[in-house]
Coordinates of C-alpha atoms in Angstrom, one line a residue:
M1 CA 0.0 0.0 0.0
A2 CA 2.8 2.5 0.9
R3 CA 4.6 1.7 -2.3
I4 CA 1.4 2.5 -4.3
F5 CA 0.9 5.8 -2.5
K6 CA 4.6 6.8 -3.0
G7 CA 4.4 6.1 -6.7
S8 CA 1.1 8.0 -6.9
L9 CA 2.7 11.1 -5.3
L10 CA 5.4 11.1 -7.9
A11 CA 2.9 10.7 -10.7
Y12 CA 0.7 13.5 -9.3
T13 CA 3.7 15.9 -9.1
G14 CA 4.7 15.1 -12.7
W15 CA 1.2 15.3 -13.9
W16 CA 0.4 18.8 -12.4
T17 CA 3.9 20.2 -13.5
F18 CA 3.1 19.2 -17.0
W19 CA -0.3 20.9 -17.0
F20 CA 1.1 24.0 -15.4
I21 CA 3.6 24.4 -18.2
A22 CA 1.0 23.5 -20.9
W23 CA -1.6 25.9 -19.3
S24 CA 0.9 28.8 -19.3
I25 CA 1.8 28.3 -22.9
V26 CA -1.9 28.1 -24.0
V27 CA -2.9 31.2 -22.1
H28 CA 0.1 33.1 -23.4
R29 CA -0.8 32.4 -27.0
F30 CA -4.0 34.4 -26.4
E31 CA -2.0 37.6 -25.9
P32 CA -1.6 37.8 -22.1
S33 CA 2.0 38.5 -21.1
W34 CA 4.2 35.7 -19.7
P35 CA 3.8 36.9 -16.1
D36 CA 0.0 37.1 -16.5
A37 CA 0.0 33.7 -18.1
L38 CA 2.1 32.1 -15.3
I39 CA 0.0 33.6 -12.6
D40 CA -3.2 32.4 -14.4
A41 CA -1.7 28.9 -14.7
A42 CA -0.6 28.9 -11.1
V43 CA -4.0 29.9 -9.7
S44 CA -5.9 27.6 -12.0
I45 CA -3.7 24.5 -11.4
L46 CA -3.4 25.2 -7.7
V47 CA -7.2 25.2 -7.3
M48 CA -7.5 22.0 -9.4
V49 CA -4.7 20.4 -7.2
I50 CA -6.8 21.2 -4.2
G51 CA -9.8 19.6 -5.9
G52 CA -7.6 16.5 -6.6
V53 CA -6.7 16.3 -3.0
I54 CA -10.3 16.4 -2.0
I55 CA -11.1 13.6 -4.5
T56 CA -8.1 11.5 -3.2
N57 CA -9.3 11.7 0.4
T58 CA -12.9 11.1 -0.6
F59 CA -12.1 7.9 -2.3
R60 CA -9.6 6.9 0.4
F61 CA -12.3 6.8 3.0
Y62 CA -15.4 6.2 1.0
R63 CA -15.6 4.2 -2.3
P64 CA -19.2 3.6 -3.6
G65 CA -20.0 0.3 -5.0
G66 CA -19.1 -0.7 -8.6
S67 CA -22.7 0.0 -9.9
N68 CA -23.1 3.4 -8.2
Y69 CA -21.8 5.5 -11.2
F70 CA -24.4 8.2 -10.8
F71 CA -23.1 9.2 -7.4
R72 CA -19.6 9.5 -8.7
A73 CA -20.7 11.6 -11.8
V74 CA -22.7 14.0 -9.6
Y75 CA -19.9 14.3 -7.1
I76 CA -17.3 15.1 -9.8
F77 CA -19.7 17.6 -11.5
I78 CA -20.4 19.5 -8.3
L79 CA -16.7 19.6 -7.4
T80 CA -15.9 20.9 -10.9
L81 CA -18.4 23.7 -10.5
L82 CA -16.8 24.6 -7.1
V83 CA -13.3 24.5 -8.5
S84 CA -14.3 26.7 -11.5
V85 CA -16.0 29.3 -9.3
I86 CA -13.0 29.5 -6.9
S87 CA -10.6 29.7 -9.8
N88 CA -12.5 32.5 -11.5
V89 CA -13.0 34.4 -8.3
G90 CA -9.3 34.0 -7.4
L91 CA -8.2 35.3 -10.8
G92 CA -10.6 38.2 -10.6
L93 CA -9.2 39.3 -7.2
I94 CA -5.6 38.9 -8.3
F95 CA -5.9 40.7 -11.6
Q96 CA -8.4 43.3 -10.4
F97 CA -5.7 46.0 -10.3
L98 CA -2.9 44.3 -12.3
A99 CA -4.6 43.4 -15.6
D100 CA -6.4 45.4 -18.2
D101 CA -9.9 45.0 -19.5
N102 CA -8.7 42.7 -22.4
Y103 CA -7.4 40.1 -19.9
R104 CA -10.6 40.2 -17.9
N105 CA -12.6 39.8 -21.0
F106 CA -10.4 36.8 -21.9
V107 CA -11.1 35.2 -18.6
V108 CA -14.8 35.6 -19.0
A109 CA -14.7 34.4 -22.7
S110 CA -12.6 31.3 -21.8
G111 CA -14.9 30.4 -18.9
P112 CA -16.7 27.5 -20.7
V113 CA -13.4 26.1 -22.0
R114 CA -11.9 26.3 -18.5
F115 CA -15.0 24.5 -17.1
V116 CA -14.7 21.7 -19.6
L117 CA -11.0 21.3 -19.0
T118 CA -11.6 21.3 -15.3
L119 CA -14.4 18.7 -15.6
L120 CA -12.1 16.5 -17.6
M121 CA -9.2 16.9 -15.1
M122 CA -11.5 16.2 -12.1
S123 CA -13.1 13.2 -13.8
F124 CA -9.6 11.8 -14.7
M125 CA -8.5 12.3 -11.1
G126 CA -11.6 10.6 -9.8
V127 CA -11.1 7.6 -12.0
I128 CA -7.4 7.3 -11.3
N129 CA -7.8 7.6 -7.5
W130 CA -10.7 5.1 -7.4
L131 CA -8.6 2.6 -9.4
I132 CA -5.6 3.1 -7.1
Y133 CA -7.6 2.4 -4.0
Y134 CA -9.5 -0.4 -5.7
I135 CA -6.3 -2.2 -6.7
A136 CA -4.9 -1.7 -3.2
E137 CA -8.1 -3.2 -1.7
L138 CA -7.8 -6.2 -4.1
Q139 CA -4.2 -6.7 -3.1
A140 CA -5.1 -6.6 0.6
A141 CA -8.0 -9.0 0.1
G142 CA -5.7 -11.3 -1.8
T143 CA -3.2 -11.3 1.1
R144 CA -5.9 -11.9 3.6
K145 CA -7.2 -14.8 1.6
Q146 CA -3.8 -16.4 1.3
E147 CA -3.2 -16.0 5.0
S148 CA -6.6 -17.5 5.7
E149 CA -6.1 -20.4 3.4
K150 CA -2.7 -21.1 5.0
L151 CA -4.2 -21.1 8.4
M152 CA -6.9 -23.5 7.2
R153 CA -4.3 -25.8 5.7
D154 CA -2.3 -25.7 8.9
A155 CA -5.4 -26.5 10.9
E156 CA -6.4 -29.4 8.6
L157 CA -2.9 -30.9 8.6
T158 CA -2.9 -30.7 12.4
R159 CA -6.3 -32.3 12.6
L160 CA -5.3 -35.1 10.3
R161 CA -2.1 -35.7 12.2
Q162 CA -4.0 -35.8 15.5
Q163 CA -6.2 -38.5 14.0
L164 CA -3.3 -40.5 12.6
Q165 CA -1.0 -40.6 15.7
P166 CA -3.5 -42.1 18.2
H167 CA -4.1 -45.0 15.7
F168 CA -0.4 -45.9 15.9
L169 CA 0.0 -45.0 19.6
F170 CA -2.9 -47.2 20.8
N171 CA -1.6 -50.2 18.8
S172 CA 1.8 -49.7 20.4
L173 CA 0.4 -49.3 23.9
N174 CA -1.7 -52.5 23.5
S175 CA 1.4 -54.4 22.4
I176 CA 3.4 -53.0 25.4
S177 CA 0.6 -54.1 27.7
A178 CA 0.7 -57.6 26.2
L179 CA 4.4 -57.9 26.5
A180 CA 4.7 -56.4 30.0
G181 CA 3.8 -59.7 31.7
S182 CA 5.5 -62.3 29.5
R183 CA 8.4 -60.4 28.0
P184 CA 9.2 -57.4 30.2
E185 CA 12.6 -56.7 28.6
E186 CA 10.9 -56.3 25.1
A187 CA 8.2 -54.2 26.7
R188 CA 10.8 -51.8 28.2
K189 CA 12.6 -51.7 24.8
M190 CA 9.4 -50.8 23.1
V191 CA 8.6 -48.1 25.6
Q192 CA 12.0 -46.5 24.9
L193 CA 11.6 -46.8 21.1
L194 CA 8.1 -45.3 21.3
S195 CA 9.4 -42.5 23.4
D196 CA 12.2 -41.6 20.9
F197 CA 9.8 -41.9 18.0
L198 CA 7.1 -39.7 19.5
R199 CA 9.7 -37.1 20.6
G200 CA 10.9 -36.7 17.0
T201 CA 7.4 -36.7 15.6
L202 CA 6.0 -34.0 17.9
R203 CA 8.9 -31.7 17.1
T204 CA 8.5 -32.1 13.4
D205 CA 6.5 -29.6 11.3
E206 CA 4.2 -30.9 8.5
Y207 CA 5.6 -28.3 6.2
K208 CA 9.2 -29.1 6.9
M209 CA 11.2 -30.7 4.1
A210 CA 13.5 -33.5 5.2
E211 CA 16.3 -35.3 3.4
L212 CA 15.6 -38.8 2.4
S213 CA 18.3 -40.1 4.7
E214 CA 16.7 -38.3 7.7
E215 CA 13.3 -39.7 6.9
L216 CA 14.7 -43.2 6.7
K217 CA 16.3 -42.9 10.1
H218 CA 12.9 -41.8 11.5
I219 CA 11.2 -44.7 9.8
G220 CA 13.9 -47.0 11.2
L221 CA 12.6 -46.2 14.7
Y222 CA 9.1 -46.9 13.6
L223 CA 10.1 -50.2 12.1
E224 CA 12.0 -51.2 15.3
I225 CA 8.8 -50.7 17.3
E226 CA 6.8 -52.8 14.8
K227 CA 9.4 -55.6 14.9
V228 CA 9.0 -55.8 18.7
R229 CA 5.2 -56.0 18.2
F230 CA 5.2 -58.7 15.5
G231 CA 8.4 -60.5 16.4
N232 CA 10.1 -62.7 13.8
R233 CA 7.4 -62.4 11.2
L234 CA 8.6 -58.9 10.2
K235 CA 12.2 -59.8 9.3
T236 CA 13.4 -57.9 6.4
I237 CA 13.2 -54.3 5.3
V238 CA 15.0 -53.7 2.1
L239 CA 16.2 -50.1 1.4
N240 CA 17.9 -50.0 -1.9
E241 CA 18.7 -47.4 -4.5
T242 CA 18.7 -44.7 -1.9
E243 CA 22.4 -44.2 -1.2
H244 CA 23.0 -42.2 -4.3
L245 CA 20.1 -39.8 -3.6
P246 CA 21.3 -37.7 -0.6
E247 CA 20.1 -34.4 -1.9
V248 CA 16.5 -35.2 -2.6
K249 CA 13.9 -34.0 -0.1
L250 CA 10.4 -34.9 0.9
P251 CA 7.8 -33.8 3.4
A252 CA 8.7 -34.9 6.9
L253 CA 6.9 -38.0 8.2
I254 CA 5.4 -38.7 4.8
L255 CA 6.5 -42.4 4.7
Q256 CA 5.0 -43.5 8.1
P257 CA 1.4 -43.8 6.8
I258 CA 2.6 -45.9 3.9
L259 CA 4.6 -48.3 6.0
E260 CA 1.8 -48.4 8.6
N261 CA -0.7 -49.4 6.0
T262 CA 1.7 -51.9 4.6
I263 CA 2.4 -53.6 7.9
K264 CA -1.2 -53.6 8.9
Y265 CA -2.7 -55.2 5.8
G266 CA 0.4 -57.3 5.0
L267 CA 1.1 -58.9 8.3
Y268 CA -2.6 -59.3 9.3
D269 CA -3.6 -61.1 6.0
V270 CA -0.4 -63.2 5.4
L271 CA 0.6 -66.1 7.6
E272 CA 4.2 -66.4 6.6
D273 CA 7.0 -64.0 7.1
V274 CA 6.7 -60.6 5.4
T275 CA 9.3 -58.8 3.4
I276 CA 8.8 -55.1 2.7
V277 CA 10.7 -53.6 -0.1
L278 CA 11.3 -49.8 -0.3
K279 CA 12.8 -48.3 -3.5
A280 CA 13.7 -44.7 -4.2
S281 CA 14.7 -43.1 -7.5
V282 CA 14.4 -39.8 -9.4
G283 CA 12.3 -40.1 -12.5
D284 CA 12.8 -38.4 -15.9
D285 CA 10.3 -35.7 -14.8
G286 CA 12.5 -34.7 -11.9
L287 CA 10.1 -36.1 -9.3
L288 CA 11.3 -38.3 -6.4
L289 CA 9.7 -41.7 -6.8
I290 CA 9.3 -43.9 -3.7
E291 CA 7.9 -47.4 -4.1
V292 CA 6.9 -49.6 -1.2
S293 CA 5.8 -53.2 -1.9
N294 CA 4.6 -56.0 0.3
P295 CA 2.7 -59.3 0.0
Y296 CA -1.0 -59.4 0.7
D297 CA -3.9 -61.7 0.3
P298 CA -6.1 -60.6 -2.6
E299 CA -9.0 -62.7 -1.3
S300 CA -9.0 -61.1 2.2
K301 CA -12.1 -59.2 3.2
V302 CA -9.9 -56.4 4.4
S303 CA -8.8 -54.2 1.4
A304 CA -5.1 -53.5 1.2
G305 CA -5.5 -49.9 0.2
T306 CA -8.4 -48.3 1.9
G307 CA -6.8 -47.5 5.3
F308 CA -7.1 -44.1 6.9
G309 CA -3.3 -43.7 6.6
L310 CA -3.4 -43.5 2.8
K311 CA -6.4 -41.2 2.8
Y312 CA -4.5 -38.9 5.2
L313 CA -1.4 -39.1 2.9
E314 CA -3.4 -38.3 -0.2
R315 CA -5.0 -35.3 1.5
R316 CA -1.7 -34.0 2.9
L317 CA -0.1 -34.2 -0.6
Y318 CA -2.9 -32.1 -2.0
L319 CA -2.6 -29.5 0.7
L320 CA 1.2 -29.3 0.2
Y321 CA 1.4 -29.4 -3.6
G322 CA -2.2 -28.9 -4.9
R323 CA -2.1 -32.2 -6.9
N324 CA -4.1 -35.4 -6.7
D325 CA -1.9 -37.5 -8.9
L326 CA 1.1 -38.0 -6.5
L327 CA -0.1 -41.2 -4.8
N328 CA -1.0 -44.4 -6.6
V329 CA -1.7 -47.9 -5.2
S330 CA -2.1 -51.2 -7.1
G331 CA -2.2 -54.9 -6.3
K332 CA -1.1 -57.8 -8.6
D333 CA -0.1 -61.4 -8.1
G334 CA -0.3 -61.1 -4.3
I335 CA 2.0 -58.0 -4.2
F336 CA 0.6 -54.7 -3.1
V337 CA 2.5 -51.6 -4.3
T338 CA 2.3 -48.0 -3.1
R339 CA 3.9 -45.4 -5.3
L340 CA 4.6 -41.9 -4.1
R341 CA 5.9 -39.1 -6.2
I342 CA 7.4 -36.0 -4.6
P343 CA 8.1 -32.8 -6.6
Q344 CA 11.6 -31.4 -5.9
I345 CA 11.5 -27.6 -5.2
S346 CA 14.8 -26.0 -6.1

């Protein structure tokens, strides 16, 4: 807003300087001397400048609706009459004893022309000032809308996260409760792992971008907790093709819902040991591609891809990137595959 007003002040100064010079030249061509022409221009332009200031302050504090053109036209016309009368009275007082009858006759004869020019100038000033403040209002409204949308996104991400975390936390606490009596050492280990995992989770911002290596370390804690829960059935986590991608980044904690969905529907539906494979690469389109695959039972009544975790992930990706095509799931030949694409912002 301040930048707009500063630019407007410079434009006003140049505009009125131009018209002062032009007015002086035009008046001088009708025989008044240069001193008389300069005084005439100074008085006429000064009164119009005052009228312009009045217009500026009027539209600063009151801007009628877009359809109320009649009010603006009447307001400009009345202001033009007032400016013309003050200008003629001022010129009459100034030149009462300094000018001859020819100049006074010239002022009277040029009255209609002066009025038309003043009307055009006031109308132009009214339109320009209304546009300036209208654009400033649009910019302010746009800023408020962006801030409001950001607050809404933050609130929704927080709400989604609060829904997701208890799901994992309750499962872990149930497992700790089950282990406390029969295997107290494993229960204590799980409590420590859960504490470390939640400490890192609570301090992480949903908008923070993390390097792939950091995300894998965090996921490692999560997987250690799940290994304690499920014992020897969850034996192997394969992380390949990731060592040569140290610079790629992805939203923090984006992989947990995928692995939680994978473990939940893989281990619950399959009786034998489960191997989860995670692959990462950069595609030709410059997007980071993460692929997680696990065995599942196609005939199970529990669908492998309809968990809340994946719905949360899909919504979070949309809030962060404004796209609905970054998450894809498929199942074939007893293998369920989750593919995640992450745009890399340079």
